[in-house]
Short mmCIF file of C-alpha atoms and ligand atoms in Angstrom, two decimals:
data_model
loop_
_atom_site.label_atom_id
_atom_site.label_comp_id
_atom_site.label_asym_id
_atom_site.label_seq_id
_atom_site.Cartn_x
_atom_site.Cartn_y
_atom_site.Cartn_z
CA UNK D 248 -0.93 36.76 9.68
CA UNK D 249 -0.75 33.22 8.42
CA UNK D 250 -1.30 32.64 4.70
CA UNK D 251 -4.83 31.70 3.72
CA UNK D 252 -4.77 28.69 1.45
CA UNK D 253 -7.09 28.97 -1.55
CA UNK D 254 -5.49 26.65 -4.08
CA UNK D 255 -3.92 23.30 -3.35
CA UNK D 256 -2.05 21.21 -5.88
CA UNK D 257 -1.12 17.58 -5.32
CA UNK D 258 1.53 15.99 -7.52
CA UNK D 259 0.80 12.26 -7.82
CA UNK D 260 -2.72 10.88 -8.30
CA UNK D 261 -2.08 7.49 -6.73
CA UNK D 262 -3.31 5.55 -3.72
CA UNK D 263 -2.18 8.33 -1.40
CA UNK D 264 -2.71 11.49 -3.48
CA UNK D 265 -6.18 10.58 -4.79
CA UNK D 266 -7.96 9.71 -1.52
CA UNK D 267 -6.11 12.35 0.57
CA UNK D 268 -7.12 15.15 -1.77
CA UNK D 269 -10.69 13.87 -2.12
CA UNK D 270 -11.05 14.12 1.66
CA UNK D 271 -9.49 17.61 1.83
CA UNK D 272 -11.79 18.80 -0.98
CA UNK D 273 -14.82 17.34 0.72
CA UNK D 274 -13.96 18.89 4.11
CA UNK D 275 -12.84 22.27 2.76
CA UNK D 276 -15.36 23.44 0.15
CA UNK D 277 -13.66 26.85 -0.06
CA UNK D 278 -10.34 25.43 -1.21
CA UNK D 279 -9.74 24.41 -4.81
CA UNK D 280 -7.83 21.14 -4.97
CA UNK D 281 -6.11 20.09 -8.19
CA UNK D 282 -4.49 16.67 -8.44
CA UNK D 283 -1.97 16.31 -11.26
CA UNK D 284 -0.06 13.34 -12.61
CA UNK D 285 2.35 12.64 -15.44
CA UNK D 286 0.33 9.53 -16.19
CA UNK D 287 -2.38 10.81 -18.54
CA UNK D 288 -4.30 7.55 -18.51
CA UNK D 289 -4.57 7.69 -14.74
CA UNK D 290 -5.94 11.22 -14.88
CA UNK D 291 -8.43 10.16 -17.54
CA UNK D 292 -9.58 7.36 -15.26
CA UNK D 293 -10.00 9.79 -12.34
CA UNK D 294 -12.20 11.89 -14.64
CA UNK D 295 -14.23 8.94 -15.94
CA UNK D 296 -17.97 9.55 -15.72
CA UNK D 297 -18.46 5.95 -14.69
CA UNK D 298 -17.23 5.87 -11.10
CA UNK D 299 -16.57 2.14 -11.36
CA UNK D 300 -13.63 3.04 -13.61
CA UNK D 301 -11.72 5.12 -11.06
CA UNK D 302 -8.07 4.00 -11.09
CA UNK D 303 -8.14 2.78 -7.52
CA UNK D 304 -10.74 0.90 -5.57
CA UNK D 305 -11.38 2.23 -2.07
CA UNK D 306 -14.68 1.89 -0.22
CA UNK D 307 -16.36 5.32 0.00
CA UNK D 308 -14.04 7.02 -2.49
CA UNK D 309 -16.56 7.07 -5.34
CA UNK D 310 -19.04 9.03 -3.20
CA UNK D 311 -16.46 11.71 -2.41
CA UNK D 312 -15.48 11.98 -6.05
CA UNK D 313 -19.11 12.31 -7.05
CA UNK D 314 -19.60 15.05 -4.46
CA UNK D 315 -16.52 17.16 -5.22
CA UNK D 316 -15.21 16.46 -8.72
CA UNK D 317 -15.68 19.43 -11.02
CA UNK D 318 -16.67 21.64 -8.05
CA UNK D 319 -13.51 22.07 -5.98
CA UNK D 320 -11.65 18.88 -6.91
CA UNK D 321 -9.97 18.59 -10.28
CA UNK D 322 -7.78 15.94 -11.90
CA UNK D 323 -5.48 17.39 -14.54
CA UNK D 324 -2.35 16.74 -16.53
CA UNK D 325 -1.24 20.35 -16.78
CA UNK D 326 1.24 20.19 -13.92
CA UNK D 327 2.88 23.55 -14.65
CA UNK D 328 -0.40 25.45 -14.49
CA UNK D 329 -1.47 23.74 -11.28
CA UNK D 330 1.89 24.54 -9.65
CA UNK D 331 1.65 28.13 -10.85
CA UNK D 332 -1.73 28.61 -9.21
CA UNK D 333 -1.05 26.77 -5.96
CA UNK D 334 -0.42 28.24 -2.50
CA UNK D 335 0.28 24.79 -1.13
CA UNK D 336 1.67 21.76 -2.99
CA UNK D 337 1.53 18.19 -1.72
CA UNK D 338 4.16 15.77 -2.99
CA UNK D 339 2.55 12.33 -3.31
CA UNK D 340 4.74 10.79 -5.96
CA UNK D 341 6.03 7.26 -5.60
CA UNK D 342 9.33 6.57 -3.88
CA UNK D 343 10.26 2.98 -4.73
CA UNK D 344 13.36 1.18 -3.52
CA UNK D 345 16.39 1.98 -5.68
CA UNK D 346 17.17 -0.76 -8.18
CA UNK D 347 20.67 0.28 -9.20
CA UNK D 348 23.58 2.37 -7.97
CA UNK D 349 24.48 3.42 -4.45
CA UNK D 350 22.05 1.94 -1.92
CA UNK D 351 20.44 -0.34 -4.54
CA UNK D 352 17.93 -2.72 -2.96
CA UNK D 353 17.58 -0.64 0.20
CA UNK D 354 17.59 3.12 -0.25
CA UNK D 355 14.58 4.92 -1.64
CA UNK D 356 14.68 6.19 -5.19
CA UNK D 357 14.02 9.89 -4.93
CA UNK D 358 14.13 10.71 -8.60
CA UNK D 359 10.41 11.55 -8.77
CA UNK D 360 10.55 13.70 -5.66
CA UNK D 361 13.50 15.55 -7.10
CA UNK D 362 11.85 16.01 -10.50
CA UNK D 363 8.73 17.35 -8.82
CA UNK D 364 10.77 19.75 -6.65
CA UNK D 365 12.45 21.06 -9.80
CA UNK D 366 9.11 21.69 -11.44
CA UNK D 367 7.83 23.47 -8.36
CA UNK D 368 10.96 25.55 -8.22
CA UNK D 369 10.47 26.59 -11.81
CA UNK D 370 6.75 27.22 -12.05
CA UNK D 371 5.60 28.37 -8.62
CA UNK D 372 4.96 31.99 -7.77
CA UNK D 373 4.96 33.93 -4.50
CA UNK D 374 5.21 32.00 -1.25
CA UNK D 375 4.56 28.29 -1.72
CA UNK D 376 4.25 25.72 1.02
CA UNK D 377 5.56 22.36 -0.12
CA UNK D 378 4.25 19.41 1.87
CA UNK D 379 5.94 16.01 1.75
CA UNK D 380 3.27 13.31 1.78
CA UNK D 381 5.35 10.55 0.24
CA UNK D 382 7.31 8.39 2.69
CA UNK D 383 10.82 9.71 2.52
CA UNK D 384 14.21 9.01 4.01
CA UNK D 385 15.03 11.15 7.01
CA UNK D 386 16.44 14.52 6.02
CA UNK D 387 14.92 14.54 2.52
CA UNK D 388 13.32 17.87 3.28
CA UNK D 389 16.80 19.34 3.16
CA UNK D 390 17.27 18.07 -0.41
CA UNK D 391 13.84 19.31 -1.39
CA UNK D 392 14.61 22.73 0.11
CA UNK D 393 17.90 23.08 -1.71
CA UNK D 394 16.32 22.16 -5.05
CA UNK D 395 13.47 24.57 -4.48
CA UNK D 396 15.69 27.54 -3.83
CA UNK D 397 18.06 26.68 -6.70
CA UNK D 398 15.75 28.36 -9.20
CA UNK D 399 14.73 31.21 -6.94
CA UNK D 400 16.77 33.87 -8.63
CA UNK D 401 16.18 32.54 -12.11
CA UNK D 402 16.33 35.16 -14.83
CA UNK D 403 13.69 33.23 -16.75
CA UNK D 404 10.95 35.81 -16.27
CA UNK D 405 8.43 33.80 -18.27
CA UNK D 406 8.43 30.90 -15.85
CA UNK D 407 9.31 33.08 -12.93
CA UNK D 408 7.23 36.21 -13.13
CA UNK D 409 7.19 37.04 -9.42
CA UNK D 410 9.66 36.64 -6.62
CA UNK D 411 9.20 33.32 -4.86
CA UNK D 412 9.82 31.71 -1.52
CA UNK D 413 9.23 28.25 -0.10
CA UNK D 414 8.48 26.51 3.15
CA UNK D 415 8.87 22.74 3.36
CA UNK D 416 6.71 20.68 5.70
CA UNK D 417 6.55 16.97 6.35
CA UNK D 418 3.01 15.64 6.75
CA UNK D 419 3.26 11.87 6.43
CA UNK D 420 0.20 9.87 5.56
CA UNK D 421 -0.87 7.03 7.83
CA UNK D 422 -3.80 5.81 5.76
CA UNK D 423 -4.11 2.10 5.12
CA UNK D 424 -5.55 0.94 1.82
CA UNK D 425 -9.04 -0.47 2.02
CA UNK D 426 -9.92 1.85 4.91
CA UNK D 427 -8.25 5.00 3.66
CA UNK D 428 -11.32 7.25 3.58
CA UNK D 429 -12.16 6.44 7.19
CA UNK D 430 -8.48 6.74 8.19
CA UNK D 431 -8.34 10.19 6.60
CA UNK D 432 -11.64 11.37 8.01
CA UNK D 433 -10.97 10.04 11.52
CA UNK D 434 -7.21 9.97 11.94
CA UNK D 435 -5.54 8.78 15.16
CA UNK D 436 -3.23 11.74 14.72
CA UNK D 437 -2.02 14.20 12.11
CA UNK D 438 1.69 14.83 12.13
CA UNK D 439 3.16 18.08 10.86
CA UNK D 440 6.91 18.51 10.82
CA UNK D 441 8.59 21.78 10.00
CA UNK D 442 10.26 24.92 11.27
CA UNK D 443 8.18 27.66 9.65
CA UNK D 444 5.42 28.41 12.13
CA UNK D 445 3.26 30.27 9.61
CA UNK D 446 3.36 27.40 7.14
CA UNK D 447 2.62 24.91 9.92
CA UNK D 448 -0.36 26.99 10.98
CA UNK D 449 -1.66 27.16 7.41
CA UNK D 450 -1.61 23.37 7.11
CA UNK D 451 -2.99 22.92 10.61
CA UNK D 452 -5.92 25.20 9.72
CA UNK D 453 -6.84 22.91 6.86
CA UNK D 454 -6.97 19.86 9.16
CA UNK D 455 -8.84 21.79 11.86
CA UNK D 456 -11.84 21.72 9.52
CA UNK D 457 -12.43 18.15 10.68
CA UNK D 458 -9.70 17.00 13.10
CA UNK D 459 -9.67 17.82 16.84
CA UNK D 460 -6.75 20.14 17.74
CA UNK D 461 -5.33 17.71 20.31
CA UNK D 462 -4.79 15.13 17.56
CA UNK D 463 -2.52 17.44 15.59
CA UNK D 464 1.09 16.83 16.54
CA UNK D 465 3.82 19.28 15.59
CA UNK D 466 7.47 18.27 15.49
CA UNK D 467 10.63 19.17 13.67
CA UNK D 468 11.06 17.90 10.10
CA UNK D 469 13.36 15.00 10.95
CA UNK D 470 11.19 13.65 13.75
CA UNK D 471 8.21 13.70 11.45
CA UNK D 472 10.00 11.87 8.63
CA UNK D 473 11.44 9.29 11.04
CA UNK D 474 8.07 8.78 12.77
CA UNK D 475 6.50 7.62 9.56
CA UNK D 476 9.23 5.03 8.93
CA UNK D 477 9.06 3.93 12.55
CA UNK D 478 5.27 3.54 12.59
CA UNK D 479 5.37 1.31 9.52
CA UNK D 480 8.33 -0.68 10.86
CA UNK D 481 6.53 -1.30 14.18
CA UNK D 482 3.36 -2.45 12.43
CA UNK D 483 5.35 -4.79 10.17
CA UNK D 484 7.24 -6.06 13.20
CA UNK D 485 4.01 -7.12 14.89
CA UNK D 486 2.98 -9.09 11.81
CA UNK D 487 6.33 -10.87 11.61
CA UNK D 488 6.10 -11.58 15.34
CA UNK D 489 2.65 -13.16 15.11
CA UNK D 490 3.60 -15.06 11.94
CA UNK D 491 6.64 -16.52 13.68
CA UNK D 492 4.36 -17.69 16.50
CA UNK D 493 1.91 -19.15 13.93
CA UNK D 494 4.62 -21.64 12.97
CA UNK D 495 5.09 -22.62 16.62
CA UNK D 496 1.33 -23.10 16.93
CA UNK D 497 1.30 -25.46 13.95
CA UNK D 498 4.04 -27.55 15.56
CA UNK D 499 2.58 -27.64 19.06
CA UNK D 500 -1.18 -27.80 18.70
CA UNK D 501 -1.83 -24.28 19.97
CA UNK D 502 -4.19 -22.11 17.92
CA UNK D 503 -2.87 -18.74 16.73
CA UNK D 504 -6.23 -16.99 17.00
CA UNK D 505 -6.49 -17.99 20.68
CA UNK D 506 -2.91 -16.89 21.32
CA UNK D 507 -3.46 -13.57 19.50
CA UNK D 508 -6.64 -12.93 21.47
CA UNK D 509 -5.01 -13.71 24.79
CA UNK D 510 -1.96 -11.62 24.04
CA UNK D 511 -3.95 -8.75 22.53
CA UNK D 512 -6.19 -8.42 25.60
CA UNK D 513 -3.18 -7.10 27.47
CA UNK D 514 -3.84 -3.38 27.06
CA UNK D 515 -0.10 -2.76 26.99
CA UNK D 516 0.10 -4.85 23.81
CA UNK D 517 -3.30 -4.14 22.22
CA UNK D 518 -5.16 -6.32 19.75
CA UNK D 519 -4.40 -4.71 16.38
CA UNK D 520 -2.04 -6.15 13.80
CA UNK D 521 -1.98 -9.57 15.39
CA UNK D 522 -3.58 -11.46 12.53
CA UNK D 523 -1.35 -14.23 11.23
CA UNK D 524 -1.29 -14.53 7.46
CA UNK D 525 0.83 -15.12 4.39
CA UNK D 526 3.12 -12.23 5.30
CA UNK D 527 2.66 -8.53 4.84
CA UNK D 528 2.48 -6.89 1.43
CA UNK D 529 1.67 -3.40 0.22
CA UNK D 530 3.79 -0.62 -1.11
CA UNK D 531 5.10 0.61 2.24
CA UNK D 532 6.25 -1.93 4.81
CA UNK D 533 9.07 -3.62 2.92
CA UNK D 534 10.28 -0.41 1.34
CA UNK D 535 10.25 1.51 4.60
CA UNK D 536 12.06 -1.20 6.56
CA UNK D 537 14.69 -1.46 3.84
CA UNK D 538 15.07 2.26 4.12
CA UNK D 539 15.45 2.04 7.89
CA UNK D 540 18.11 -0.65 7.41
CA UNK D 541 19.94 1.57 4.93
CA UNK D 542 19.74 4.54 7.27
CA UNK D 543 21.05 2.48 10.22
CA UNK D 544 23.98 1.15 8.21
CA UNK D 545 24.71 4.62 6.91
CA UNK D 546 25.09 5.86 10.49
CA UNK D 547 27.22 2.82 11.43
CA UNK D 548 24.44 1.19 13.49
CA UNK D 549 24.87 -2.35 12.21
CA UNK D 550 23.05 -4.08 15.08
CA UNK D 551 20.06 -1.84 14.55
CA UNK D 552 20.13 -2.61 10.83
CA UNK D 553 20.24 -6.36 11.34
CA UNK D 554 17.45 -6.17 13.94
CA UNK D 555 15.07 -4.61 11.40
CA UNK D 556 16.29 -6.80 8.58
CA UNK D 557 15.02 -9.84 10.50
CA UNK D 558 11.45 -8.55 10.18
CA UNK D 559 11.77 -8.89 6.43
CA UNK D 560 13.50 -12.26 6.69
CA UNK D 561 10.57 -13.67 8.67
CA UNK D 562 8.15 -12.20 6.14
CA UNK D 563 9.90 -13.91 3.23
CA UNK D 564 10.19 -17.12 5.23
CA UNK D 565 6.46 -17.16 5.99
CA UNK D 566 5.62 -16.95 2.28
CA UNK D 567 8.12 -19.69 1.38
CA UNK D 568 6.91 -21.84 4.26
CA UNK D 569 3.33 -21.66 2.97
CA UNK D 570 4.34 -22.65 -0.58
CA UNK D 571 6.29 -25.60 0.83
CA UNK D 572 3.38 -26.76 3.00
CA UNK D 573 1.12 -26.78 -0.06
CA UNK D 574 3.60 -28.89 -2.03
CA UNK D 575 4.17 -31.24 0.89
CA UNK D 576 0.45 -31.81 1.58
CA UNK D 577 -0.22 -32.45 -2.10
CA UNK D 578 2.12 -35.46 -2.02
CA UNK D 579 5.29 -33.58 -2.87
CA UNK D 580 4.43 -32.68 -6.42
CA UNK D 581 2.18 -30.19 -8.15
CA UNK D 582 2.74 -31.24 -11.71
CA UNK D 583 -0.58 -31.75 -13.47
CA UNK D 584 -2.41 -30.42 -10.44
CA UNK D 585 -4.80 -27.52 -10.64
CA UNK D 586 -4.76 -25.03 -7.80
CA UNK D 587 -7.40 -22.36 -7.35
CA UNK D 588 -6.03 -19.12 -5.94
CA UNK D 589 -8.58 -17.06 -4.02
CA UNK D 590 -7.44 -13.46 -3.79
CA UNK D 591 -4.47 -11.72 -5.33
CA UNK D 592 -4.59 -8.23 -3.73
CA UNK D 593 -2.18 -7.68 -0.81
CA UNK D 594 -5.17 -7.26 1.50
CA UNK D 595 -8.95 -7.10 1.20
CA UNK D 596 -10.86 -4.05 -0.07
CA UNK D 597 -8.17 -2.83 -2.43
CA UNK D 598 -7.23 -3.60 -6.02
CA UNK D 599 -3.56 -3.00 -5.19
CA UNK D 600 -1.14 -5.90 -5.67
CA UNK D 601 2.14 -4.20 -4.82
CA UNK D 602 4.31 -6.65 -2.84
CA UNK D 603 1.31 -8.93 -2.46
CA UNK D 604 2.33 -12.26 -0.88
CA UNK D 605 0.15 -13.86 -3.58
CA UNK D 606 2.80 -13.00 -6.16
CA UNK D 607 5.61 -15.01 -4.58
CA UNK D 608 3.40 -17.87 -3.47
CA UNK D 609 1.88 -18.22 -6.96
CA UNK D 610 5.35 -18.06 -8.50
CA UNK D 611 6.55 -20.88 -6.22
CA UNK D 612 3.55 -23.03 -7.16
CA UNK D 613 4.14 -22.37 -10.86
CA UNK D 614 7.76 -23.41 -10.37
CA UNK D 615 6.51 -26.69 -8.94
CA UNK D 616 4.52 -27.28 -12.14
CA UNK D 617 1.04 -26.38 -10.88
CA UNK D 618 -1.62 -24.94 -13.15
CA UNK D 619 -3.24 -22.02 -11.39
CA UNK D 620 -6.73 -20.62 -11.67
CA UNK D 621 -6.76 -17.20 -10.06
CA UNK D 622 -9.73 -15.23 -8.84
CA UNK D 623 -9.77 -11.82 -7.18
CA UNK D 624 -12.96 -9.75 -7.07
CA UNK D 625 -11.23 -6.41 -7.70
CA UNK D 626 -7.77 -6.84 -9.19
CA UNK D 627 -7.46 -6.19 -12.90
CA UNK D 628 -6.55 -9.29 -15.01
CA UNK D 629 -3.73 -7.46 -16.78
CA UNK D 630 -2.20 -6.58 -13.41
CA UNK D 631 -2.16 -10.24 -12.34
CA UNK D 632 -0.54 -11.23 -15.63
CA UNK D 633 2.06 -8.52 -15.32
CA UNK D 634 2.91 -9.35 -11.69
CA UNK D 635 3.29 -13.07 -12.37
CA UNK D 636 5.32 -12.60 -15.52
CA UNK D 637 7.67 -10.21 -13.75
CA UNK D 638 8.00 -12.53 -10.75
CA UNK D 639 8.75 -15.57 -12.92
CA UNK D 640 11.21 -13.73 -15.12
CA UNK D 641 13.12 -12.20 -12.23
CA UNK D 642 13.43 -15.58 -10.48
CA UNK D 643 14.13 -17.57 -13.67
CA UNK D 644 10.97 -19.61 -13.26
CA UNK D 645 9.69 -21.14 -16.47
CA UNK D 646 6.08 -20.53 -17.34
CA UNK D 647 3.84 -20.96 -20.37
CA UNK D 648 0.32 -20.07 -21.51
CA UNK D 649 -1.12 -22.84 -19.34
CA UNK D 650 0.66 -21.82 -16.15
CA UNK D 651 -2.20 -19.61 -15.00
CA UNK D 652 -5.71 -18.70 -16.01
CA UNK D 653 -7.62 -15.78 -14.57
CA UNK D 654 -11.21 -16.51 -13.60
CA UNK D 655 -13.99 -14.09 -12.76
CA UNK D 656 -15.87 -16.36 -10.43
CA UNK D 657 -15.18 -18.39 -7.31
CA UNK D 658 -16.97 -21.51 -8.53
CA UNK D 659 -15.18 -21.60 -11.87
CA UNK D 660 -11.95 -21.35 -9.91
CA UNK D 661 -12.90 -24.30 -7.71
CA UNK D 662 -14.18 -26.43 -10.59
CA UNK D 663 -11.84 -29.44 -11.08
CA UNK D 664 -9.23 -27.92 -8.79
CA UNK D 665 -7.24 -30.17 -6.46
CA UNK D 666 -6.79 -27.39 -3.94
CA UNK D 667 -7.98 -23.90 -3.10
CA UNK D 668 -5.59 -21.43 -1.52
CA UNK D 669 -7.07 -18.36 0.19
CA UNK D 670 -4.50 -15.56 -0.06
CA UNK D 671 -6.60 -12.42 0.49
CA UNK D 672 -9.21 -12.07 3.22
CA UNK D 673 -12.09 -10.94 0.98
CA UNK D 674 -15.42 -11.22 2.83
CA UNK D 675 -16.77 -13.48 0.08
CA UNK D 676 -14.22 -16.17 1.00
CA UNK D 677 -15.45 -16.25 4.59
CA UNK D 678 -18.88 -17.27 3.34
CA UNK D 679 -18.10 -20.01 0.84
CA UNK D 680 -20.68 -22.74 0.43
CA UNK D 681 -18.37 -25.69 1.04
CA UNK D 682 -20.98 -28.28 0.22
CA UNK D 683 -21.35 -26.97 -3.34
CA UNK D 684 -17.59 -26.55 -3.65
CA UNK D 685 -16.93 -30.12 -2.53
CA UNK D 686 -19.01 -31.43 -5.45
CA UNK D 687 -16.97 -29.62 -8.08
CA UNK D 688 -13.40 -30.04 -6.79
CA UNK D 689 -11.20 -33.03 -7.58
CA UNK D 690 -10.66 -35.49 -4.72
CA UNK D 691 -8.80 -35.57 -2.49
CA UNK D 692 -9.58 -31.88 -2.18
CA UNK D 693 -7.59 -29.44 -0.11
CA UNK D 694 -8.22 -26.01 1.32
CA UNK D 695 -5.19 -23.95 2.33
CA UNK D 696 -6.41 -20.93 4.23
CA UNK D 697 -3.51 -18.55 4.81
CA UNK D 698 -5.79 -15.88 6.31
CA UNK D 699 -7.70 -17.98 8.81
CA UNK D 700 -11.08 -16.71 7.61
CA UNK D 701 -12.87 -19.76 6.22
CA UNK D 702 -15.16 -22.03 8.20
CA UNK D 703 -12.86 -25.01 8.45
CA UNK D 704 -15.37 -27.16 10.34
CA UNK D 705 -17.91 -27.01 7.54
CA UNK D 706 -15.22 -27.53 4.90
CA UNK D 707 -13.97 -30.61 6.76
CA UNK D 708 -17.52 -31.90 7.17
CA UNK D 709 -17.75 -31.85 3.39
CA UNK D 710 -14.67 -34.03 3.02
CA UNK D 711 -12.27 -31.25 2.22
CA UNK D 712 -8.86 -31.49 3.87
CA UNK D 713 -8.01 -28.22 5.56
CA UNK D 714 -4.78 -26.49 6.47
CA UNK D 715 -5.15 -23.14 8.20
CA UNK D 716 -2.32 -20.84 9.20
CA UNK D 717 -1.32 -21.15 12.85
CA UNK D 718 -3.51 -24.14 13.69
C1 UDX P 129 2.47 6.60 -2.00
C2 UDX P 129 3.55 7.49 -1.44
O1 UDX P 129 3.55 8.68 -2.08
C3 UDX P 129 4.80 6.72 -1.32
O2 UDX P 129 5.85 7.44 -0.85
C4 UDX P 129 4.44 5.72 -0.33
O3 UDX P 129 5.49 5.17 0.31
C5 UDX P 129 3.59 4.75 -1.03
O4 UDX P 129 2.44 5.39 -1.31
P1 UDX P 129 1.16 5.83 -3.92
O5 UDX P 129 0.18 6.94 -3.95
O6 UDX P 129 0.72 4.55 -3.31
O7 UDX P 129 2.49 6.33 -3.25
O8 UDX P 129 1.89 5.57 -5.26
P2 UDX P 129 1.29 5.48 -6.68
O9 UDX P 129 -0.07 4.91 -6.64
O10 UDX P 129 2.36 4.84 -7.49
O11 UDX P 129 1.13 7.02 -7.12
C6 UDX P 129 2.15 7.90 -7.39
C7 UDX P 129 1.74 8.71 -8.62
O12 UDX P 129 2.70 9.76 -8.83
C8 UDX P 129 1.68 7.91 -9.91
O13 UDX P 129 0.39 8.00 -10.47
C9 UDX P 129 2.73 8.59 -10.81
O14 UDX P 129 2.37 8.60 -12.17
C10 UDX P 129 2.79 9.97 -10.22
N1 UDX P 129 4.01 10.72 -10.54
C11 UDX P 129 5.21 10.17 -10.34
C12 UDX P 129 3.92 12.03 -11.04
O15 UDX P 129 2.82 12.53 -11.25
N2 UDX P 129 5.07 12.73 -11.29
C13 UDX P 129 6.29 12.19 -11.11
O16 UDX P 129 7.29 12.84 -11.36
C14 UDX P 129 6.36 10.86 -10.62
C1 UDX P 130 0.28 0.55 5.87
C2 UDX P 130 0.07 1.28 7.20
O1 UDX P 130 -0.93 0.59 7.96
C3 UDX P 130 -0.34 2.71 6.94
O2 UDX P 130 -0.46 3.42 8.16
C4 UDX P 130 0.71 3.37 6.07
O3 UDX P 130 0.35 4.70 5.77
C5 UDX P 130 0.92 2.59 4.79
O4 UDX P 130 1.24 1.22 5.10
P1 UDX P 130 -1.29 -0.60 4.08
O5 UDX P 130 -0.03 -1.22 3.59
O6 UDX P 130 -2.18 0.08 3.11
O7 UDX P 130 -0.96 0.48 5.22
O8 UDX P 130 -2.17 -1.72 4.81
P2 UDX P 130 -2.10 -2.49 6.21
O9 UDX P 130 -3.48 -2.63 6.70
O10 UDX P 130 -1.12 -1.89 7.13
O11 UDX P 130 -1.62 -3.95 5.79
C6 UDX P 130 -0.32 -4.21 5.32
C7 UDX P 130 -0.12 -5.69 5.15
O12 UDX P 130 -0.09 -6.35 6.42
C8 UDX P 130 -1.21 -6.40 4.36
O13 UDX P 130 -0.63 -7.35 3.50
C9 UDX P 130 -2.05 -7.07 5.41
O14 UDX P 130 -2.74 -8.21 4.95
C10 UDX P 130 -0.99 -7.44 6.42
N1 UDX P 130 -1.52 -7.61 7.78
C11 UDX P 130 -2.05 -6.54 8.45
C12 UDX P 130 -1.43 -8.86 8.41
O15 UDX P 130 -0.94 -9.83 7.83
N2 UDX P 130 -1.89 -8.98 9.69
C13 UDX P 130 -2.43 -7.93 10.38
O16 UDX P 130 -2.81 -8.15 11.55
C14 UDX P 130 -2.51 -6.68 9.74
#
């Protein structure tokens, strides 16, 4: 008989752990789901009565929290207790790129995964199914397994009152921020990797509460781990491909949206992920490709490594190229010019700024002496400050108190600006009243639309010079 899951624990209350567990709790009212995190402030925010203060912004998330929190969904800091009670534990801790030591700059830093595995090993009881949700290097499950069993025969009866056993599964998350609730509720597929059929069945039974059986794919652990890296690498590759073509369009007079439409109508290619922009951001793509490069080099596959490395090169180049176009169009200098930045999140409908192209582009403009006014409808001001300070410091770019100002309104951002640069495709930027804006900007006024979402004809009609990506 397969184990019946009554208590789930998720370690890591971030962009993956929070929404994934909210959806499981909402779809499985008979399972208690406890999300734990070492970051007490984050847990406090998840428990905030005012749903506008949840630590992450995701459309639809607040409704799920309202429905389940305090009933079968709990956010807690007592990690040991939650592990102790759990039949199944999801690992959703962050796995950033290593900054120092072997594999620095490419390999993933597994210290949090390892620390969590040690805690599970110590405080779990009975049979526990450990599910990897974090993106991990291929064969991490092996490491997790060996840590888990290291404490199995511990004599520490207090922390180890019953005999224990573990099964490790890989169940990578394919949610995209901004649409994560829909992605979780209506997944293209659910991937479960593992070799313990009972554990696989237990996890499958949870998903069967809302996912059709034919969408649940079962593989071995390594295929599952590698599939996640590959899916992200392929998506990133499409963006670099279309961005490389956007540059050709700008040189030849072709229009990238026409090219993308024509290419995407070929059903073999498909029309998703063909939107040219300022380059991809987010916590996953860069990190996962770097990891793929590391893995390839590790196995002596240098050509494979350099193939994937190029995807990142094009991404960096696209960001640099955009900064240079702005400088060039504004007569080669930005000193004493005011530039309004519209959008700082790495994509619309999230407050996440990790690897946002806005960070590097803003840093480049600051380096050129521009004064920035930055507006994003959801990103926290402190986060913008932190990102820009870190970016300037790590690239030795000088900045001062006047280098950037954070605004809470589009019109204040445009007021007296020489140029507006759209960096995130927030809906509000697609509907700007260009007539009003043209009155309050300095002339000659410029619009740089890196997302291709503004109405360039109306902007031009109102005497605003327009540059749009891929046109
Ligand atoms: C996820 C995945 O887990 C990661 O592998 C993927 O590649 C990116 O997305 P995400 O949820 O976006 O991470 O990360 P983040 O928002 O940083 O959340 C991770 C949380 O884990 C943080 O709140 C952190 O405090 C917590 N954590 C970390 C623990 O609770 N315990 C630890 O030991 C380490
Ligand atoms: C991605 C994957 O889509 C998801 O499956 C995985 O689990 C985590 O990584 P995420 O990073 O949240 O999700 O968002 P995504 O929609 O993939 O966008 C990533 C970046 O690519 C953003 O900066 C976005 O603006 C950019 N992008 C996306 C484009 O520039 N053009 C496109 O056509 C699509």
